[in-house]
Amino acid sequence: MKISIYYFSGTGNCLKIAKDLSRRLGGADKVALNYLTEKASFTENEKVIIVYPVYIFGLPLIVERFIKNSDFSYSATITGIATFGGVSGYAGRQFRKLTAEKKVKCEGLFFIKMPGNYTPLYEALPLPAQKELLRKAEEKTEKIADSISSNRICIEKDVFFISAFIFSLIYKAAKNKLPSMDRNFWTDQSCDGCSVCALVCPVGNISMKDRKPFWLHKCEQCFGCFHWCPQEAIQYKKSTIGRKRYRNPDVVVGEFLNSGTREKEAKWK
C-alpha cells in the first residue's frame, strides 16, 4: 500500500517529523505543501498523512485549502499530525470535520508539542527546553509510525468541546485577516538583500525590489522568512526586536529552497 506524507513547515518542525516518519515507514513519499501543491489526487488504497502546525488554534490556510481541494475518492485512509507550541486548540476537530466532509476515513489524529516559533508573542525557548521537547517529539513520532504501519485506528483526545468551540470562534474571526498580516513585517539596516526570505516562502509571498523584500499579502504566517533570515534583519512590528529566533536544528535552509518556493520569481527590480 502506498503511503504519502504531505507537510507544511515554516521553520522545520513539521519537515523533521515528515522525514522521520518517511524513514520509519520504509521511505514513504514526502511532499511539501506550497503554492504548487494546493490539491492532489490519490491512488487506490493510498494512505495519506498530513503533518501540519497549529496557527491561531486551527489549521494553516494552505492545509485547509489542500484538504478541501483534493480528491480523496480512492484513498483508503487519512491521518493528521498536528504540531503545536502552546495548545492544539481547534486544529484536531477542524481536521476531522474537513476529512469527514470529504468522506475519507480518518485513521489517525495525533498531537506533538514542539518548540514554538511565533516570536511576536514570545522568544525561542532556552536550548535545554528545546532539546527536551524535540527528544519527546522523536519518541512520539516513532510511536505514530508504529501505529500507522500496523493499520491501527488511533484518534488522540482533543481539547474539551467548549474549549474547542471558543478556539474555533477565534480562528474563524482571524483567518481572513491572516494573508494581510504580513504588513507588519519590516527590515532593519542589517538587511543585505540576499533574498533568502523570498526563496524559503512556501507561497511565493515575497518579491525583491531594490534588494529589499516586499510582502504581497497572501501570507500564511509561517514566519519562515523571519527565522531563516541570515542577518536576522526581518522584524514584526516592534515586539520581535532583540528576541531569540528558532529553527529546527535537524533541518537546513536548503531543504526549503528546493521544496517548491518561487525561486525564479524572487525578482530583482
Short mmCIF file of C-alpha atoms in Angstrom, two decimals:
data_model
loop_
_atom_site.label_atom_id
_atom_site.label_comp_id
_atom_site.label_asym_id
_atom_site.label_seq_id
_atom_site.Cartn_x
_atom_site.Cartn_y
_atom_site.Cartn_z
CA MET A 1 0.00 0.00 0.00
CA LYS A 2 1.36 3.40 -0.96
CA ILE A 3 1.94 5.90 1.85
CA SER A 4 2.29 9.61 1.10
CA ILE A 5 3.27 12.26 3.64
CA TYR A 6 2.24 15.85 2.96
CA TYR A 7 3.66 18.50 5.24
CA PHE A 8 3.56 22.24 5.72
CA SER A 9 6.52 23.73 7.54
CA GLY A 10 7.91 27.20 8.18
CA THR A 11 10.86 26.61 10.48
CA GLY A 12 11.34 22.87 10.17
CA ASN A 13 9.32 21.15 12.90
CA CYS A 14 6.82 19.50 10.56
CA LEU A 15 9.53 18.77 7.99
CA LYS A 16 11.54 16.97 10.68
CA ILE A 17 8.54 14.84 11.61
CA ALA A 18 7.82 14.09 7.95
CA LYS A 19 11.43 12.99 7.42
CA ASP A 20 11.41 10.75 10.49
CA LEU A 21 8.06 9.23 9.52
CA SER A 22 9.25 8.57 5.99
CA ARG A 23 12.32 6.79 7.26
CA ARG A 24 10.36 4.66 9.72
CA LEU A 25 7.70 3.83 7.13
CA GLY A 26 10.14 2.44 4.60
CA GLY A 27 10.78 5.55 2.57
CA ALA A 28 7.25 6.90 2.19
CA ASP A 29 6.96 9.80 -0.25
CA LYS A 30 7.27 13.30 1.24
CA VAL A 31 5.55 16.25 -0.44
CA ALA A 32 5.82 19.85 0.74
CA LEU A 33 2.61 21.85 0.74
CA ASN A 34 3.26 25.09 -1.13
CA TYR A 35 1.89 27.14 -3.99
CA LEU A 36 2.49 24.19 -6.35
CA THR A 37 0.67 21.58 -4.26
CA GLU A 38 -2.62 23.08 -3.14
CA LYS A 39 -4.52 20.00 -4.27
CA ALA A 40 -3.85 16.36 -5.13
CA SER A 41 -5.50 13.19 -6.34
CA PHE A 42 -4.63 9.90 -4.71
CA THR A 43 -4.29 6.35 -5.95
CA GLU A 44 -6.48 3.46 -4.89
CA ASN A 45 -5.98 2.45 -1.25
CA GLU A 46 -3.33 5.12 -0.69
CA LYS A 47 -2.62 6.10 2.91
CA VAL A 48 -2.40 9.89 3.20
CA ILE A 49 -0.64 11.57 6.11
CA ILE A 50 -0.76 15.33 6.64
CA VAL A 51 1.69 16.93 9.07
CA TYR A 52 0.79 20.50 9.94
CA PRO A 53 1.44 23.19 12.56
CA VAL A 54 -1.32 24.84 14.58
CA TYR A 55 -1.85 28.51 13.68
CA ILE A 56 -4.25 30.70 15.68
CA PHE A 57 -5.66 27.49 17.21
CA GLY A 58 -6.52 25.94 13.83
CA LEU A 59 -5.18 24.69 10.51
CA PRO A 60 -2.91 26.82 8.34
CA LEU A 61 -4.97 28.20 5.48
CA ILE A 62 -2.97 26.26 2.89
CA VAL A 63 -3.68 22.98 4.70
CA GLU A 64 -7.39 23.76 4.84
CA ARG A 65 -7.36 24.54 1.09
CA PHE A 66 -5.43 21.36 0.34
CA ILE A 67 -7.95 19.13 2.10
CA LYS A 68 -10.92 20.93 0.53
CA ASN A 69 -9.47 20.89 -3.00
CA SER A 70 -8.04 17.36 -3.09
CA ASP A 71 -9.74 14.26 -4.46
CA PHE A 72 -9.85 11.51 -1.85
CA SER A 73 -12.17 9.24 -3.84
CA TYR A 74 -9.72 6.36 -3.95
CA SER A 75 -7.55 6.92 -0.88
CA ALA A 76 -8.00 4.36 1.86
CA THR A 77 -7.35 6.49 4.92
CA ILE A 78 -6.04 9.82 6.14
CA THR A 79 -4.01 10.62 9.24
CA GLY A 80 -3.40 14.07 10.72
CA ILE A 81 -0.40 15.01 12.83
CA ALA A 82 -0.57 18.46 14.41
CA THR A 83 2.43 20.18 15.97
CA PHE A 84 1.88 22.99 18.45
CA GLY A 85 3.81 25.17 20.84
CA GLY A 86 1.02 26.25 23.18
CA VAL A 87 -2.31 24.44 22.79
CA SER A 88 -3.75 22.40 19.93
CA GLY A 89 -6.94 24.46 20.01
CA TYR A 90 -9.48 23.73 17.29
CA ALA A 91 -6.98 22.09 14.92
CA GLY A 92 -7.91 18.50 15.69
CA ARG A 93 -11.67 18.88 15.45
CA GLN A 94 -11.26 21.03 12.35
CA PHE A 95 -9.17 18.31 10.68
CA ARG A 96 -11.75 15.63 11.46
CA LYS A 97 -14.60 17.85 10.27
CA LEU A 98 -12.91 18.59 6.94
CA THR A 99 -11.96 14.96 6.30
CA ALA A 100 -15.48 13.81 7.18
CA GLU A 101 -16.85 16.26 4.61
CA LYS A 102 -14.53 14.68 2.03
CA LYS A 103 -15.82 11.23 3.05
CA VAL A 104 -12.36 9.85 3.72
CA LYS A 105 -11.74 7.60 6.71
CA CYS A 106 -9.68 9.30 9.42
CA GLU A 107 -7.44 6.53 10.70
CA GLY A 108 -5.29 8.66 12.98
CA LEU A 109 -5.07 12.03 14.68
CA PHE A 110 -2.03 12.88 16.76
CA PHE A 111 -0.66 15.93 18.56
CA ILE A 112 3.03 16.66 19.11
CA LYS A 113 4.22 19.51 21.31
CA MET A 114 7.31 21.20 19.87
CA PRO A 115 9.21 24.47 20.32
CA GLY A 116 7.07 27.38 19.16
CA ASN A 117 8.14 29.99 16.65
CA TYR A 118 5.62 32.83 16.94
CA THR A 119 8.16 35.39 18.08
CA PRO A 120 5.72 38.35 18.24
CA LEU A 121 4.35 36.71 21.39
CA TYR A 122 7.43 35.01 22.84
CA GLU A 123 11.07 34.40 22.11
CA ALA A 124 12.60 30.99 21.47
CA LEU A 125 12.79 28.61 24.42
CA PRO A 126 16.16 28.05 26.11
CA LEU A 127 18.16 25.34 24.35
CA PRO A 128 17.75 22.70 27.12
CA ALA A 129 13.96 23.09 26.92
CA GLN A 130 14.07 22.87 23.13
CA LYS A 131 16.16 19.70 23.24
CA GLU A 132 13.78 18.03 25.69
CA LEU A 133 10.73 18.82 23.57
CA LEU A 134 12.48 17.60 20.42
CA ARG A 135 13.56 14.39 22.17
CA LYS A 136 9.98 13.68 23.21
CA ALA A 137 8.78 14.55 19.70
CA GLU A 138 11.10 11.91 18.22
CA GLU A 139 9.76 9.31 20.65
CA LYS A 140 6.18 10.27 19.78
CA THR A 141 6.92 10.11 16.05
CA GLU A 142 8.24 6.56 16.44
CA LYS A 143 5.01 5.50 18.16
CA ILE A 144 2.93 7.18 15.45
CA ALA A 145 4.88 5.34 12.75
CA ASP A 146 4.22 2.04 14.54
CA SER A 147 0.51 2.83 14.71
CA ILE A 148 0.34 3.70 11.00
CA SER A 149 2.31 0.66 9.86
CA SER A 150 0.08 -1.58 12.00
CA ASN A 151 -3.11 -0.06 10.49
CA ARG A 152 -4.39 0.80 13.95
CA ILE A 153 -7.08 3.44 14.33
CA CYS A 154 -5.86 5.96 16.88
CA ILE A 155 -7.65 9.26 17.46
CA GLU A 156 -5.99 11.10 20.32
CA LYS A 157 -8.10 13.10 22.72
CA ASP A 158 -8.57 16.70 21.71
CA VAL A 159 -9.34 19.70 23.91
CA PHE A 160 -12.76 19.79 25.61
CA PHE A 161 -15.72 20.63 23.38
CA ILE A 162 -16.37 24.01 24.99
CA SER A 163 -12.71 24.98 24.69
CA ALA A 164 -12.64 23.83 21.07
CA PHE A 165 -15.73 25.91 20.36
CA ILE A 166 -14.10 29.03 21.80
CA PHE A 167 -10.90 28.35 19.85
CA SER A 168 -12.96 27.88 16.68
CA LEU A 169 -14.54 31.30 17.13
CA ILE A 170 -11.11 32.91 17.49
CA TYR A 171 -9.84 31.04 14.43
CA LYS A 172 -12.81 31.95 12.24
CA ALA A 173 -12.62 35.60 13.28
CA ALA A 174 -8.91 35.84 12.48
CA LYS A 175 -8.38 33.56 9.47
CA ASN A 176 -9.45 36.06 6.80
CA LYS A 177 -7.06 38.63 8.22
CA LEU A 178 -4.03 36.34 8.09
CA PRO A 179 -2.92 36.98 4.48
CA SER A 180 -2.60 40.73 5.05
CA MET A 181 -0.91 40.46 8.45
CA ASP A 182 2.40 40.50 6.56
CA ARG A 183 2.03 44.30 6.55
CA ASN A 184 3.66 44.13 9.98
CA PHE A 185 6.95 42.73 8.63
CA TRP A 186 9.80 45.15 8.02
CA THR A 187 13.57 45.02 7.64
CA ASP A 188 16.21 46.88 9.61
CA GLN A 189 19.50 48.26 8.35
CA SER A 190 21.24 44.88 8.54
CA CYS A 191 19.31 43.53 5.52
CA ASP A 192 21.84 42.81 2.74
CA GLY A 193 19.36 41.83 0.03
CA CYS A 194 20.32 38.14 -0.01
CA SER A 195 16.71 37.12 -0.93
CA VAL A 196 16.69 34.04 1.33
CA CYS A 197 13.33 35.22 2.67
CA ALA A 198 11.83 35.15 -0.83
CA LEU A 199 13.32 31.76 -1.60
CA VAL A 200 12.02 29.99 1.51
CA CYS A 201 8.48 31.38 1.38
CA PRO A 202 6.23 28.40 0.58
CA VAL A 203 3.55 30.50 -1.09
CA GLY A 204 5.73 32.93 -3.06
CA ASN A 205 4.56 35.85 -0.95
CA ILE A 206 7.81 37.85 -1.10
CA SER A 207 9.21 39.79 -4.04
CA MET A 208 12.58 41.55 -4.06
CA LYS A 209 12.77 45.18 -5.18
CA ASP A 210 15.91 47.30 -4.89
CA ARG A 211 17.43 44.45 -2.85
CA LYS A 212 14.67 44.65 -0.26
CA PRO A 213 11.81 42.23 0.41
CA PHE A 214 8.22 43.23 -0.21
CA TRP A 215 5.35 41.12 1.13
CA LEU A 216 2.44 40.52 -1.25
CA HIS A 217 -0.41 39.97 1.22
CA LYS A 218 -1.06 36.27 0.74
CA CYS A 219 0.85 35.31 3.86
CA GLU A 220 0.40 32.06 5.79
CA GLN A 221 2.11 33.48 8.91
CA CYS A 222 4.58 30.59 8.97
CA PHE A 223 7.39 33.03 9.88
CA GLY A 224 9.86 31.13 7.72
CA CYS A 225 11.15 34.40 6.25
CA PHE A 226 11.68 35.79 9.74
CA HIS A 227 13.50 32.81 11.23
CA TRP A 228 15.63 31.84 8.21
CA CYS A 229 16.95 35.37 7.60
CA PRO A 230 20.76 35.00 7.94
CA GLN A 231 21.13 38.56 9.19
CA GLU A 232 18.08 38.47 11.49
CA ALA A 233 17.10 41.65 9.69
CA ILE A 234 13.37 40.93 9.44
CA GLN A 235 11.19 42.19 12.27
CA TYR A 236 7.46 42.01 13.01
CA LYS A 237 6.09 45.21 14.48
CA LYS A 238 8.38 46.20 17.35
CA SER A 239 7.81 43.16 19.54
CA THR A 240 10.41 40.90 17.90
CA ILE A 241 13.38 43.24 18.28
CA GLY A 242 16.07 41.52 20.33
CA ARG A 243 14.15 38.26 20.76
CA LYS A 244 15.80 34.90 20.13
CA ARG A 245 14.72 33.07 16.99
CA TYR A 246 14.05 29.40 16.33
CA ARG A 247 14.81 26.89 13.59
CA ASN A 248 14.57 23.15 13.97
CA PRO A 249 18.18 22.00 14.46
CA ASP A 250 17.75 18.92 12.24
CA VAL A 251 16.67 20.92 9.19
CA VAL A 252 18.78 23.14 6.92
CA VAL A 253 17.65 26.06 4.80
CA GLY A 254 18.47 24.20 1.58
CA GLU A 255 15.59 21.82 2.27
CA PHE A 256 13.25 24.80 1.96
CA LEU A 257 14.93 26.33 -1.07
CA ASN A 258 14.19 23.17 -3.03
CA SER A 259 10.70 22.45 -1.72
CA GLY A 260 8.65 24.44 -4.21
CA THR A 261 9.44 28.06 -3.43
CA ARG A 262 9.16 30.60 -6.22
CA GLU A 263 12.92 30.80 -6.76
CA LYS A 264 12.56 32.09 -10.30
CA GLU A 265 10.12 34.71 -9.11
CA ALA A 266 12.31 36.19 -6.37
CA LYS A 267 12.51 39.21 -8.62
CA TRP A 268 15.25 41.78 -8.58
CA LYS A 269 13.98 45.11 -9.90
#
